[in-house]
């Protein structure tokens, strides 16, 4: 594997082409690119919610801090709902402290990656302050900035997300990841009717060597927001064809079905499928919460008699 191959792996990972990436062979263990390629492949398995495959890939006994952090993140994802979750988080906390020392097996890039992987786990665990503290608000690691932006958007602070993006433009090169960050912020803020975001996803999907259902989902969501419902459904259907059962895509498809020209029975069926298969999805939980609130308020409301009605 040469530097151009590693660059292509980075581009695929950035654009969420995880399935294509995990199908690639790793270079020889003696190669300088072995560790970076291993990490991209393991992280792709984690993104596909296949943490066991990631752990099988990681060699036992590796002392590289980034490799150890990937293994800890895989254990965290695989331990969801069990008592092992905290143990995996503690491993990442220990690594975050370890990289501050002088005797560390890993480059500066490896150390930055440890912060990103630890921050990812902390954010998923709802430890937002810990995640942001681990990443560092003044980081000049672009992947760290991308994660900070995602965290701010997740807590409905697009102003802080945009501030991070604007800060990164002062030192980051015109990198694909920088463009992705800009598109993500645009998707959250609706700038210029999502035109830049739509153009970015369309441009990336025009690459004949790239297959990414996540990009299709992202463009589908953008099209929903632009009122292009039929086009959105087409993107989302193709995404589901490439990656069946993806929760985010099914949620977006349920929204598109509810807004479009679908029959009510069809939209209801799609929604019921989402509720059944992904009951913990934020959209499902939000709708259920609002339904409960409606019932609660409705039970406290007494309908007055119609005007002119005489009580007996």
PDB file of C-alpha atoms in Angstrom:
ATOM      1  CA  UNK A   1       0.000   0.000   0.000  1.00  0.00           C
ATOM      2  CA  UNK A   2       1.412   3.418  -0.995  1.00  0.00           C
ATOM      3  CA  UNK A   3       0.524   6.897   0.212  1.00  0.00           C
ATOM      4  CA  UNK A   4      -2.175   7.308  -2.448  1.00  0.00           C
ATOM      5  CA  UNK A   5      -3.892   4.137  -1.221  1.00  0.00           C
ATOM      6  CA  UNK A   6      -3.862   5.453   2.338  1.00  0.00           C
ATOM      7  CA  UNK A   7      -5.228   8.796   1.092  1.00  0.00           C
ATOM      8  CA  UNK A   8      -8.089   6.945  -0.590  1.00  0.00           C
ATOM      9  CA  UNK A   9      -8.834   5.086   2.657  1.00  0.00           C
ATOM     10  CA  UNK A  10      -9.013   8.412   4.471  1.00  0.00           C
ATOM     11  CA  UNK A  11     -11.393   9.816   1.832  1.00  0.00           C
ATOM     12  CA  UNK A  12     -13.629   6.748   2.041  1.00  0.00           C
ATOM     13  CA  UNK A  13     -13.746   6.941   5.811  1.00  0.00           C
ATOM     14  CA  UNK A  14     -14.505  10.665   5.742  1.00  0.00           C
ATOM     15  CA  UNK A  15     -17.418  10.065   3.363  1.00  0.00           C
ATOM     16  CA  UNK A  16     -18.716   7.116   5.414  1.00  0.00           C
ATOM     17  CA  UNK A  17     -18.061   4.480   2.754  1.00  0.00           C
ATOM     18  CA  UNK A  18     -17.541   1.971   5.540  1.00  0.00           C
ATOM     19  CA  UNK A  19     -18.704  -1.188   3.789  1.00  0.00           C
ATOM     20  CA  UNK A  20     -16.351  -0.654   0.874  1.00  0.00           C
ATOM     21  CA  UNK A  21     -13.489   0.127   3.239  1.00  0.00           C
ATOM     22  CA  UNK A  22     -13.792  -3.016   5.378  1.00  0.00           C
ATOM     23  CA  UNK A  23     -13.579  -5.145   2.248  1.00  0.00           C
ATOM     24  CA  UNK A  24     -10.066  -3.890   1.489  1.00  0.00           C
ATOM     25  CA  UNK A  25      -7.027  -5.945   2.448  1.00  0.00           C
ATOM     26  CA  UNK A  26      -4.554  -4.558   4.964  1.00  0.00           C
ATOM     27  CA  UNK A  27      -0.944  -3.935   3.904  1.00  0.00           C
ATOM     28  CA  UNK A  28       1.874  -6.069   5.236  1.00  0.00           C
ATOM     29  CA  UNK A  29       2.533  -5.589   8.960  1.00  0.00           C
ATOM     30  CA  UNK A  30       6.013  -4.277   8.132  1.00  0.00           C
ATOM     31  CA  UNK A  31       4.536  -1.426   6.091  1.00  0.00           C
ATOM     32  CA  UNK A  32       4.563   2.114   7.474  1.00  0.00           C
ATOM     33  CA  UNK A  33       0.898   2.316   6.490  1.00  0.00           C
ATOM     34  CA  UNK A  34      -0.178  -0.828   8.347  1.00  0.00           C
ATOM     35  CA  UNK A  35      -1.275   0.885  11.583  1.00  0.00           C
ATOM     36  CA  UNK A  36      -3.213   3.743   9.890  1.00  0.00           C
ATOM     37  CA  UNK A  37      -4.957   1.299   7.532  1.00  0.00           C
ATOM     38  CA  UNK A  38      -5.750  -1.058  10.422  1.00  0.00           C
ATOM     39  CA  UNK A  39      -7.288   1.802  12.389  1.00  0.00           C
ATOM     40  CA  UNK A  40      -9.451   2.999   9.476  1.00  0.00           C
ATOM     41  CA  UNK A  41     -10.722  -0.534   8.899  1.00  0.00           C
ATOM     42  CA  UNK A  42     -11.430  -1.190  12.594  1.00  0.00           C
ATOM     43  CA  UNK A  43     -13.221   2.150  12.953  1.00  0.00           C
ATOM     44  CA  UNK A  44     -15.324   1.338   9.909  1.00  0.00           C
ATOM     45  CA  UNK A  45     -16.440  -1.923  11.514  1.00  0.00           C
ATOM     46  CA  UNK A  46     -17.392   0.037  14.643  1.00  0.00           C
ATOM     47  CA  UNK A  47     -19.349   2.543  12.535  1.00  0.00           C
ATOM     48  CA  UNK A  48     -21.205  -0.384  10.980  1.00  0.00           C
ATOM     49  CA  UNK A  49     -22.037  -1.561  14.524  1.00  0.00           C
ATOM     50  CA  UNK A  50     -19.833  -4.625  14.135  1.00  0.00           C
ATOM     51  CA  UNK A  51     -17.492  -4.158  17.126  1.00  0.00           C
ATOM     52  CA  UNK A  52     -16.627  -7.869  17.323  1.00  0.00           C
ATOM     53  CA  UNK A  53     -15.213  -7.735  13.792  1.00  0.00           C
ATOM     54  CA  UNK A  54     -13.129  -4.720  14.794  1.00  0.00           C
ATOM     55  CA  UNK A  55     -11.725  -6.526  17.819  1.00  0.00           C
ATOM     56  CA  UNK A  56     -10.854  -9.602  15.748  1.00  0.00           C
ATOM     57  CA  UNK A  57      -8.869  -7.352  13.438  1.00  0.00           C
ATOM     58  CA  UNK A  58      -6.791  -5.718  16.183  1.00  0.00           C
ATOM     59  CA  UNK A  59      -3.593  -7.616  17.074  1.00  0.00           C
ATOM     60  CA  UNK A  60      -3.221  -8.567  20.716  1.00  0.00           C
ATOM     61  CA  UNK A  61      -0.432  -6.920  22.635  1.00  0.00           C
ATOM     62  CA  UNK A  62      -0.187  -3.768  20.521  1.00  0.00           C
ATOM     63  CA  UNK A  63       1.230  -0.879  22.539  1.00  0.00           C
ATOM     64  CA  UNK A  64       0.292   1.840  20.062  1.00  0.00           C
ATOM     65  CA  UNK A  65      -2.052   4.195  21.932  1.00  0.00           C
ATOM     66  CA  UNK A  66      -4.352   4.749  18.947  1.00  0.00           C
ATOM     67  CA  UNK A  67      -4.760   1.010  18.385  1.00  0.00           C
ATOM     68  CA  UNK A  68      -5.528   0.520  22.077  1.00  0.00           C
ATOM     69  CA  UNK A  69      -8.084   3.341  21.922  1.00  0.00           C
ATOM     70  CA  UNK A  70      -9.826   1.755  18.920  1.00  0.00           C
ATOM     71  CA  UNK A  71     -10.043  -1.524  20.832  1.00  0.00           C
ATOM     72  CA  UNK A  72     -11.510   0.262  23.852  1.00  0.00           C
ATOM     73  CA  UNK A  73     -14.093   2.040  21.694  1.00  0.00           C
ATOM     74  CA  UNK A  74     -15.048  -1.295  20.116  1.00  0.00           C
ATOM     75  CA  UNK A  75     -15.463  -2.816  23.582  1.00  0.00           C
ATOM     76  CA  UNK A  76     -17.588   0.167  24.634  1.00  0.00           C
ATOM     77  CA  UNK A  77     -19.914  -0.185  21.626  1.00  0.00           C
ATOM     78  CA  UNK A  78     -20.116  -3.946  22.049  1.00  0.00           C
ATOM     79  CA  UNK A  79     -20.930  -3.610  25.761  1.00  0.00           C
ATOM     80  CA  UNK A  80     -24.007  -1.426  25.235  1.00  0.00           C
ATOM     81  CA  UNK A  81     -26.597  -2.191  27.881  1.00  0.00           C
ATOM     82  CA  UNK A  82     -24.206  -4.176  30.083  1.00  0.00           C
ATOM     83  CA  UNK A  83     -22.058  -3.490  33.117  1.00  0.00           C
ATOM     84  CA  UNK A  84     -18.913  -3.550  30.932  1.00  0.00           C
ATOM     85  CA  UNK A  85     -19.652  -0.095  29.519  1.00  0.00           C
ATOM     86  CA  UNK A  86     -18.007   1.774  32.393  1.00  0.00           C
ATOM     87  CA  UNK A  87     -14.929  -0.417  32.194  1.00  0.00           C
ATOM     88  CA  UNK A  88     -14.425   0.514  28.532  1.00  0.00           C
ATOM     89  CA  UNK A  89     -14.907   4.201  29.331  1.00  0.00           C
ATOM     90  CA  UNK A  90     -12.295   3.967  32.086  1.00  0.00           C
ATOM     91  CA  UNK A  91      -9.836   2.473  29.582  1.00  0.00           C
ATOM     92  CA  UNK A  92     -10.334   5.516  27.356  1.00  0.00           C
ATOM     93  CA  UNK A  93      -9.965   7.898  30.311  1.00  0.00           C
ATOM     94  CA  UNK A  94      -6.678   6.215  31.225  1.00  0.00           C
ATOM     95  CA  UNK A  95      -5.429   6.510  27.637  1.00  0.00           C
ATOM     96  CA  UNK A  96      -6.405  10.189  27.552  1.00  0.00           C
ATOM     97  CA  UNK A  97      -4.154  10.729  30.567  1.00  0.00           C
ATOM     98  CA  UNK A  98      -1.389   8.479  29.216  1.00  0.00           C
ATOM     99  CA  UNK A  99      -0.936  10.501  26.026  1.00  0.00           C
ATOM    100  CA  UNK A 100      -0.046  13.568  28.096  1.00  0.00           C
ATOM    101  CA  UNK A 101       3.168  11.841  29.206  1.00  0.00           C
ATOM    102  CA  UNK A 102       6.517  11.691  27.411  1.00  0.00           C
ATOM    103  CA  UNK A 103       6.882   7.898  27.129  1.00  0.00           C
ATOM    104  CA  UNK A 104       4.084   7.138  24.660  1.00  0.00           C
ATOM    105  CA  UNK A 105       4.039   4.590  21.839  1.00  0.00           C
ATOM    106  CA  UNK A 106       2.506   6.677  19.098  1.00  0.00           C
ATOM    107  CA  UNK A 107       2.863   9.818  17.003  1.00  0.00           C
ATOM    108  CA  UNK A 108       1.194  13.180  17.565  1.00  0.00           C
ATOM    109  CA  UNK A 109      -1.446  12.049  15.087  1.00  0.00           C
ATOM    110  CA  UNK A 110      -2.017   8.912  17.185  1.00  0.00           C
ATOM    111  CA  UNK A 111      -2.450  11.054  20.305  1.00  0.00           C
ATOM    112  CA  UNK A 112      -4.991  13.272  18.543  1.00  0.00           C
ATOM    113  CA  UNK A 113      -6.855  10.168  17.428  1.00  0.00           C
ATOM    114  CA  UNK A 114      -7.008   8.906  21.023  1.00  0.00           C
ATOM    115  CA  UNK A 115      -8.789  12.136  21.959  1.00  0.00           C
ATOM    116  CA  UNK A 116     -11.255  11.709  19.088  1.00  0.00           C
ATOM    117  CA  UNK A 117     -12.035   8.090  19.942  1.00  0.00           C
ATOM    118  CA  UNK A 118     -12.379   8.838  23.654  1.00  0.00           C
ATOM    119  CA  UNK A 119     -14.510  11.895  22.894  1.00  0.00           C
ATOM    120  CA  UNK A 120     -16.734   9.767  20.674  1.00  0.00           C
ATOM    121  CA  UNK A 121     -17.383   7.301  23.482  1.00  0.00           C
ATOM    122  CA  UNK A 122     -17.960  10.025  26.072  1.00  0.00           C
ATOM    123  CA  UNK A 123     -20.421  11.825  23.794  1.00  0.00           C
ATOM    124  CA  UNK A 124     -22.300   8.594  23.102  1.00  0.00           C
ATOM    125  CA  UNK A 125     -22.460   7.993  26.844  1.00  0.00           C
ATOM    126  CA  UNK A 126     -24.016  11.436  27.357  1.00  0.00           C
ATOM    127  CA  UNK A 127     -20.889  12.818  29.029  1.00  0.00           C
ATOM    128  CA  UNK A 128     -20.871  15.953  26.881  1.00  0.00           C
ATOM    129  CA  UNK A 129     -18.630  18.112  29.076  1.00  0.00           C
ATOM    130  CA  UNK A 130     -16.079  15.329  29.397  1.00  0.00           C
ATOM    131  CA  UNK A 131     -16.098  14.796  25.644  1.00  0.00           C
ATOM    132  CA  UNK A 132     -15.517  18.479  24.913  1.00  0.00           C
ATOM    133  CA  UNK A 133     -12.821  18.750  27.570  1.00  0.00           C
ATOM    134  CA  UNK A 134     -11.038  15.705  26.157  1.00  0.00           C
ATOM    135  CA  UNK A 135     -11.111  17.094  22.613  1.00  0.00           C
ATOM    136  CA  UNK A 136     -10.073  20.619  23.607  1.00  0.00           C
ATOM    137  CA  UNK A 137     -11.861  23.686  22.280  1.00  0.00           C
ATOM    138  CA  UNK A 138      -8.670  25.016  20.646  1.00  0.00           C
ATOM    139  CA  UNK A 139      -7.610  21.775  18.969  1.00  0.00           C
ATOM    140  CA  UNK A 140      -6.028  22.021  15.545  1.00  0.00           C
ATOM    141  CA  UNK A 141      -6.863  18.433  14.703  1.00  0.00           C
ATOM    142  CA  UNK A 142      -9.550  18.655  12.017  1.00  0.00           C
ATOM    143  CA  UNK A 143     -11.173  15.359  12.952  1.00  0.00           C
ATOM    144  CA  UNK A 144     -11.422  16.626  16.510  1.00  0.00           C
ATOM    145  CA  UNK A 145     -13.124  19.772  15.224  1.00  0.00           C
ATOM    146  CA  UNK A 146     -15.572  17.653  13.219  1.00  0.00           C
ATOM    147  CA  UNK A 147     -16.555  15.764  16.351  1.00  0.00           C
ATOM    148  CA  UNK A 148     -16.889  18.971  18.398  1.00  0.00           C
ATOM    149  CA  UNK A 149     -19.199  20.353  15.700  1.00  0.00           C
ATOM    150  CA  UNK A 150     -21.325  17.201  15.834  1.00  0.00           C
ATOM    151  CA  UNK A 151     -21.541  17.431  19.626  1.00  0.00           C
ATOM    152  CA  UNK A 152     -22.618  21.080  19.561  1.00  0.00           C
ATOM    153  CA  UNK A 153     -25.250  20.337  16.930  1.00  0.00           C
ATOM    154  CA  UNK A 154     -26.525  17.413  19.020  1.00  0.00           C
ATOM    155  CA  UNK A 155     -27.229  19.805  21.916  1.00  0.00           C
ATOM    156  CA  UNK A 156     -28.820  22.386  19.614  1.00  0.00           C
ATOM    157  CA  UNK A 157     -25.952  24.884  19.655  1.00  0.00           C
ATOM    158  CA  UNK A 158     -25.360  25.578  15.955  1.00  0.00           C
ATOM    159  CA  UNK A 159     -23.831  28.942  16.905  1.00  0.00           C
ATOM    160  CA  UNK A 160     -20.968  27.205  18.725  1.00  0.00           C
ATOM    161  CA  UNK A 161     -20.636  24.649  15.922  1.00  0.00           C
ATOM    162  CA  UNK A 162     -20.258  27.461  13.372  1.00  0.00           C
ATOM    163  CA  UNK A 163     -17.721  29.170  15.620  1.00  0.00           C
ATOM    164  CA  UNK A 164     -15.584  26.010  15.594  1.00  0.00           C
ATOM    165  CA  UNK A 165     -15.858  25.767  11.812  1.00  0.00           C
ATOM    166  CA  UNK A 166     -14.910  29.421  11.334  1.00  0.00           C
ATOM    167  CA  UNK A 167     -11.937  28.937  13.667  1.00  0.00           C
ATOM    168  CA  UNK A 168     -10.723  25.882  11.737  1.00  0.00           C
ATOM    169  CA  UNK A 169     -10.792  27.755   8.413  1.00  0.00           C
ATOM    170  CA  UNK A 170      -7.952  29.936   9.666  1.00  0.00           C
ATOM    171  CA  UNK A 171      -5.497  27.051   9.865  1.00  0.00           C
ATOM    172  CA  UNK A 172      -6.933  24.029   8.042  1.00  0.00           C
ATOM    173  CA  UNK A 173      -6.218  23.340   4.387  1.00  0.00           C
ATOM    174  CA  UNK A 174      -9.097  23.035   1.922  1.00  0.00           C
ATOM    175  CA  UNK A 175      -9.592  19.463   3.024  1.00  0.00           C
ATOM    176  CA  UNK A 176     -12.515  17.188   2.167  1.00  0.00           C
ATOM    177  CA  UNK A 177     -13.258  16.916   5.875  1.00  0.00           C
ATOM    178  CA  UNK A 178     -13.404  20.707   6.135  1.00  0.00           C
ATOM    179  CA  UNK A 179     -15.983  20.745   3.326  1.00  0.00           C
ATOM    180  CA  UNK A 180     -17.956  18.048   5.131  1.00  0.00           C
ATOM    181  CA  UNK A 181     -17.935  20.088   8.349  1.00  0.00           C
ATOM    182  CA  UNK A 182     -19.215  23.119   6.417  1.00  0.00           C
ATOM    183  CA  UNK A 183     -21.995  21.034   4.871  1.00  0.00           C
ATOM    184  CA  UNK A 184     -22.975  19.597   8.249  1.00  0.00           C
ATOM    185  CA  UNK A 185     -23.257  23.073   9.764  1.00  0.00           C
ATOM    186  CA  UNK A 186     -25.228  24.199   6.705  1.00  0.00           C
ATOM    187  CA  UNK A 187     -27.598  21.262   7.092  1.00  0.00           C
ATOM    188  CA  UNK A 188     -28.309  22.299  10.685  1.00  0.00           C
ATOM    189  CA  UNK A 189     -28.691  26.025  10.007  1.00  0.00           C
ATOM    190  CA  UNK A 190     -30.434  26.001   6.618  1.00  0.00           C
ATOM    191  CA  UNK A 191     -28.049  28.560   5.155  1.00  0.00           C
ATOM    192  CA  UNK A 192     -28.987  29.607   1.570  1.00  0.00           C
ATOM    193  CA  UNK A 193     -31.789  27.037   1.451  1.00  0.00           C
ATOM    194  CA  UNK A 194     -29.224  24.246   2.000  1.00  0.00           C
ATOM    195  CA  UNK A 195     -27.728  24.929  -1.444  1.00  0.00           C
ATOM    196  CA  UNK A 196     -24.069  24.402  -0.446  1.00  0.00           C
ATOM    197  CA  UNK A 197     -24.919  21.242   1.473  1.00  0.00           C
ATOM    198  CA  UNK A 198     -26.947  19.845  -1.415  1.00  0.00           C
ATOM    199  CA  UNK A 199     -24.167  20.620  -3.903  1.00  0.00           C
ATOM    200  CA  UNK A 200     -21.528  18.975  -1.715  1.00  0.00           C
ATOM    201  CA  UNK A 201     -23.424  15.696  -1.347  1.00  0.00           C
ATOM    202  CA  UNK A 202     -24.341  15.628  -5.033  1.00  0.00           C
ATOM    203  CA  UNK A 203     -20.715  16.211  -6.029  1.00  0.00           C
ATOM    204  CA  UNK A 204     -19.449  13.387  -3.806  1.00  0.00           C
ATOM    205  CA  UNK A 205     -22.144  10.994  -4.998  1.00  0.00           C
ATOM    206  CA  UNK A 206     -20.979  11.663  -8.558  1.00  0.00           C
ATOM    207  CA  UNK A 207     -17.748   9.785  -7.828  1.00  0.00           C
ATOM    208  CA  UNK A 208     -18.122   6.445  -9.669  1.00  0.00           C
ATOM    209  CA  UNK A 209     -15.571   4.763  -7.381  1.00  0.00           C
ATOM    210  CA  UNK A 210     -17.456   5.634  -4.197  1.00  0.00           C
ATOM    211  CA  UNK A 211     -20.464   3.813  -2.749  1.00  0.00           C
ATOM    212  CA  UNK A 212     -21.784   5.396   0.420  1.00  0.00           C
ATOM    213  CA  UNK A 213     -25.379   4.871   1.604  1.00  0.00           C
ATOM    214  CA  UNK A 214     -24.679   7.452   4.315  1.00  0.00           C
ATOM    215  CA  UNK A 215     -24.125  10.123   1.658  1.00  0.00           C
ATOM    216  CA  UNK A 216     -27.404   9.145   0.011  1.00  0.00           C
ATOM    217  CA  UNK A 217     -29.174   9.469   3.348  1.00  0.00           C
ATOM    218  CA  UNK A 218     -27.575  12.854   3.963  1.00  0.00           C
ATOM    219  CA  UNK A 219     -28.684  14.138   0.566  1.00  0.00           C
ATOM    220  CA  UNK A 220     -32.125  12.635   1.160  1.00  0.00           C
ATOM    221  CA  UNK A 221     -32.453  14.566   4.420  1.00  0.00           C
ATOM    222  CA  UNK A 222     -31.270  17.726   2.668  1.00  0.00           C
ATOM    223  CA  UNK A 223     -33.893  17.236  -0.022  1.00  0.00           C
ATOM    224  CA  UNK A 224     -36.628  16.797   2.595  1.00  0.00           C
ATOM    225  CA  UNK A 225     -35.609  20.121   4.093  1.00  0.00           C
ATOM    226  CA  UNK A 226     -35.683  21.719   0.623  1.00  0.00           C
ATOM    227  CA  UNK A 227     -39.181  20.347   0.024  1.00  0.00           C
ATOM    228  CA  UNK A 228     -38.011  17.912  -2.678  1.00  0.00           C
ATOM    229  CA  UNK A 229     -39.913  14.990  -1.229  1.00  0.00           C
ATOM    230  CA  UNK A 230     -40.019  12.596  -4.190  1.00  0.00           C
ATOM    231  CA  UNK A 231     -36.305  13.085  -4.864  1.00  0.00           C
ATOM    232  CA  UNK A 232     -35.624  12.528  -1.176  1.00  0.00           C
ATOM    233  CA  UNK A 233     -37.573   9.266  -1.178  1.00  0.00           C
ATOM    234  CA  UNK A 234     -35.571   8.086  -4.184  1.00  0.00           C
ATOM    235  CA  UNK A 235     -32.277   8.724  -2.375  1.00  0.00           C
ATOM    236  CA  UNK A 236     -33.487   7.071   0.816  1.00  0.00           C
ATOM    237  CA  UNK A 237     -34.845   4.012  -0.985  1.00  0.00           C
ATOM    238  CA  UNK A 238     -31.488   3.540  -2.727  1.00  0.00           C
ATOM    239  CA  UNK A 239     -29.676   3.972   0.587  1.00  0.00           C
ATOM    240  CA  UNK A 240     -31.862   1.319   2.227  1.00  0.00           C
ATOM    241  CA  UNK A 241     -31.221  -0.976  -0.724  1.00  0.00           C
ATOM    242  CA  UNK A 242     -27.476  -0.640  -0.107  1.00  0.00           C
ATOM    243  CA  UNK A 243     -27.696  -0.860   3.674  1.00  0.00           C
ATOM    244  CA  UNK A 244     -30.887  -2.461   4.911  1.00  0.00           C
ATOM    245  CA  UNK A 245     -32.136  -1.652   8.379  1.00  0.00           C
ATOM    246  CA  UNK A 246     -30.137   1.537   8.920  1.00  0.00           C
ATOM    247  CA  UNK A 247     -31.974   3.461  11.654  1.00  0.00           C
ATOM    248  CA  UNK A 248     -31.169   6.969  10.414  1.00  0.00           C
ATOM    249  CA  UNK A 249     -32.265   6.194   6.881  1.00  0.00           C
ATOM    250  CA  UNK A 250     -35.479   4.523   8.004  1.00  0.00           C
ATOM    251  CA  UNK A 251     -36.282   7.523  10.205  1.00  0.00           C
ATOM    252  CA  UNK A 252     -35.738   9.936   7.309  1.00  0.00           C
ATOM    253  CA  UNK A 253     -37.803   7.698   5.023  1.00  0.00           C
ATOM    254  CA  UNK A 254     -40.673   7.711   7.539  1.00  0.00           C
ATOM    255  CA  UNK A 255     -40.596  11.522   7.550  1.00  0.00           C
ATOM    256  CA  UNK A 256     -40.547  11.678   3.744  1.00  0.00           C
ATOM    257  CA  UNK A 257     -43.471   9.249   3.540  1.00  0.00           C
ATOM    258  CA  UNK A 258     -45.470  11.337   5.985  1.00  0.00           C
ATOM    259  CA  UNK A 259     -44.797  14.550   4.061  1.00  0.00           C
ATOM    260  CA  UNK A 260     -45.154  13.199   0.553  1.00  0.00           C
ATOM    261  CA  UNK A 261     -47.935  11.868  -1.595  1.00  0.00           C
ATOM    262  CA  UNK A 262     -47.891   8.425   0.008  1.00  0.00           C
ATOM    263  CA  UNK A 263     -51.182   6.971   1.111  1.00  0.00           C
ATOM    264  CA  UNK A 264     -51.792   7.414   4.822  1.00  0.00           C
ATOM    265  CA  UNK A 265     -51.876   3.652   5.317  1.00  0.00           C
ATOM    266  CA  UNK A 266     -48.452   3.340   3.657  1.00  0.00           C
ATOM    267  CA  UNK A 267     -46.970   6.158   5.760  1.00  0.00           C
ATOM    268  CA  UNK A 268     -48.430   4.592   8.916  1.00  0.00           C
ATOM    269  CA  UNK A 269     -46.921   1.227   8.003  1.00  0.00           C
ATOM    270  CA  UNK A 270     -43.475   2.766   7.476  1.00  0.00           C
ATOM    271  CA  UNK A 271     -43.722   4.586  10.798  1.00  0.00           C
ATOM    272  CA  UNK A 272     -44.840   1.428  12.619  1.00  0.00           C
ATOM    273  CA  UNK A 273     -41.862  -0.430  11.177  1.00  0.00           C
ATOM    274  CA  UNK A 274     -39.498   2.258  12.470  1.00  0.00           C
ATOM    275  CA  UNK A 275     -41.082   2.175  15.939  1.00  0.00           C
ATOM    276  CA  UNK A 276     -40.901  -1.608  16.055  1.00  0.00           C
ATOM    277  CA  UNK A 277     -37.307  -1.973  14.828  1.00  0.00           C
ATOM    278  CA  UNK A 278     -35.760   1.135  16.407  1.00  0.00           C
ATOM    279  CA  UNK A 279     -37.785   2.045  19.506  1.00  0.00           C
ATOM    280  CA  UNK A 280     -34.874   3.998  21.005  1.00  0.00           C
ATOM    281  CA  UNK A 281     -34.293   6.204  17.971  1.00  0.00           C
ATOM    282  CA  UNK A 282     -34.461   9.910  18.975  1.00  0.00           C
ATOM    283  CA  UNK A 283     -37.266  10.615  16.490  1.00  0.00           C
ATOM    284  CA  UNK A 284     -39.393   7.782  17.886  1.00  0.00           C
ATOM    285  CA  UNK A 285     -38.732   8.843  21.462  1.00  0.00           C
ATOM    286  CA  UNK A 286     -39.500  12.477  20.653  1.00  0.00           C
ATOM    287  CA  UNK A 287     -42.823  11.656  18.983  1.00  0.00           C
ATOM    288  CA  UNK A 288     -43.793   9.328  21.839  1.00  0.00           C
ATOM    289  CA  UNK A 289     -42.942  12.006  24.393  1.00  0.00           C
ATOM    290  CA  UNK A 290     -45.053  14.589  22.565  1.00  0.00           C
ATOM    291  CA  UNK A 291     -47.935  12.112  22.283  1.00  0.00           C
ATOM    292  CA  UNK A 292     -47.812  11.498  26.036  1.00  0.00           C
ATOM    293  CA  UNK A 293     -47.731  15.252  26.684  1.00  0.00           C
ATOM    294  CA  UNK A 294     -50.744  15.752  24.432  1.00  0.00           C
ATOM    295  CA  UNK A 295     -52.707  13.058  26.257  1.00  0.00           C
ATOM    296  CA  UNK A 296     -51.707  14.558  29.600  1.00  0.00           C
ATOM    297  CA  UNK A 297     -52.804  18.064  28.659  1.00  0.00           C
ATOM    298  CA  UNK A 298     -55.960  16.818  26.956  1.00  0.00           C
ATOM    299  CA  UNK A 299     -57.001  14.971  30.134  1.00  0.00           C
ATOM    300  CA  UNK A 300     -56.799  18.260  32.061  1.00  0.00           C
ATOM    301  CA  UNK A 301     -58.973  20.117  29.582  1.00  0.00           C
ATOM    302  CA  UNK A 302     -62.719  20.218  30.092  1.00  0.00           C
ATOM    303  CA  UNK A 303     -64.707  20.824  26.942  1.00  0.00           C
ATOM    304  CA  UNK A 304     -67.278  23.547  27.649  1.00  0.00           C
ATOM    305  CA  UNK A 305     -70.891  22.985  26.570  1.00  0.00           C
ATOM    306  CA  UNK A 306     -71.843  24.324  23.169  1.00  0.00           C
ATOM    307  CA  UNK A 307     -73.490  27.748  23.131  1.00  0.00           C
ATOM    308  CA  UNK A 308     -77.212  27.484  23.479  1.00  0.00           C
ATOM    309  CA  UNK A 309     -77.132  24.088  25.171  1.00  0.00           C
ATOM    310  CA  UNK A 310     -79.506  23.955  28.114  1.00  0.00           C
ATOM    311  CA  UNK A 311     -78.424  21.705  30.953  1.00  0.00           C
ATOM    312  CA  UNK A 312     -81.154  19.415  32.340  1.00  0.00           C
TER     313      UNK A 312
END
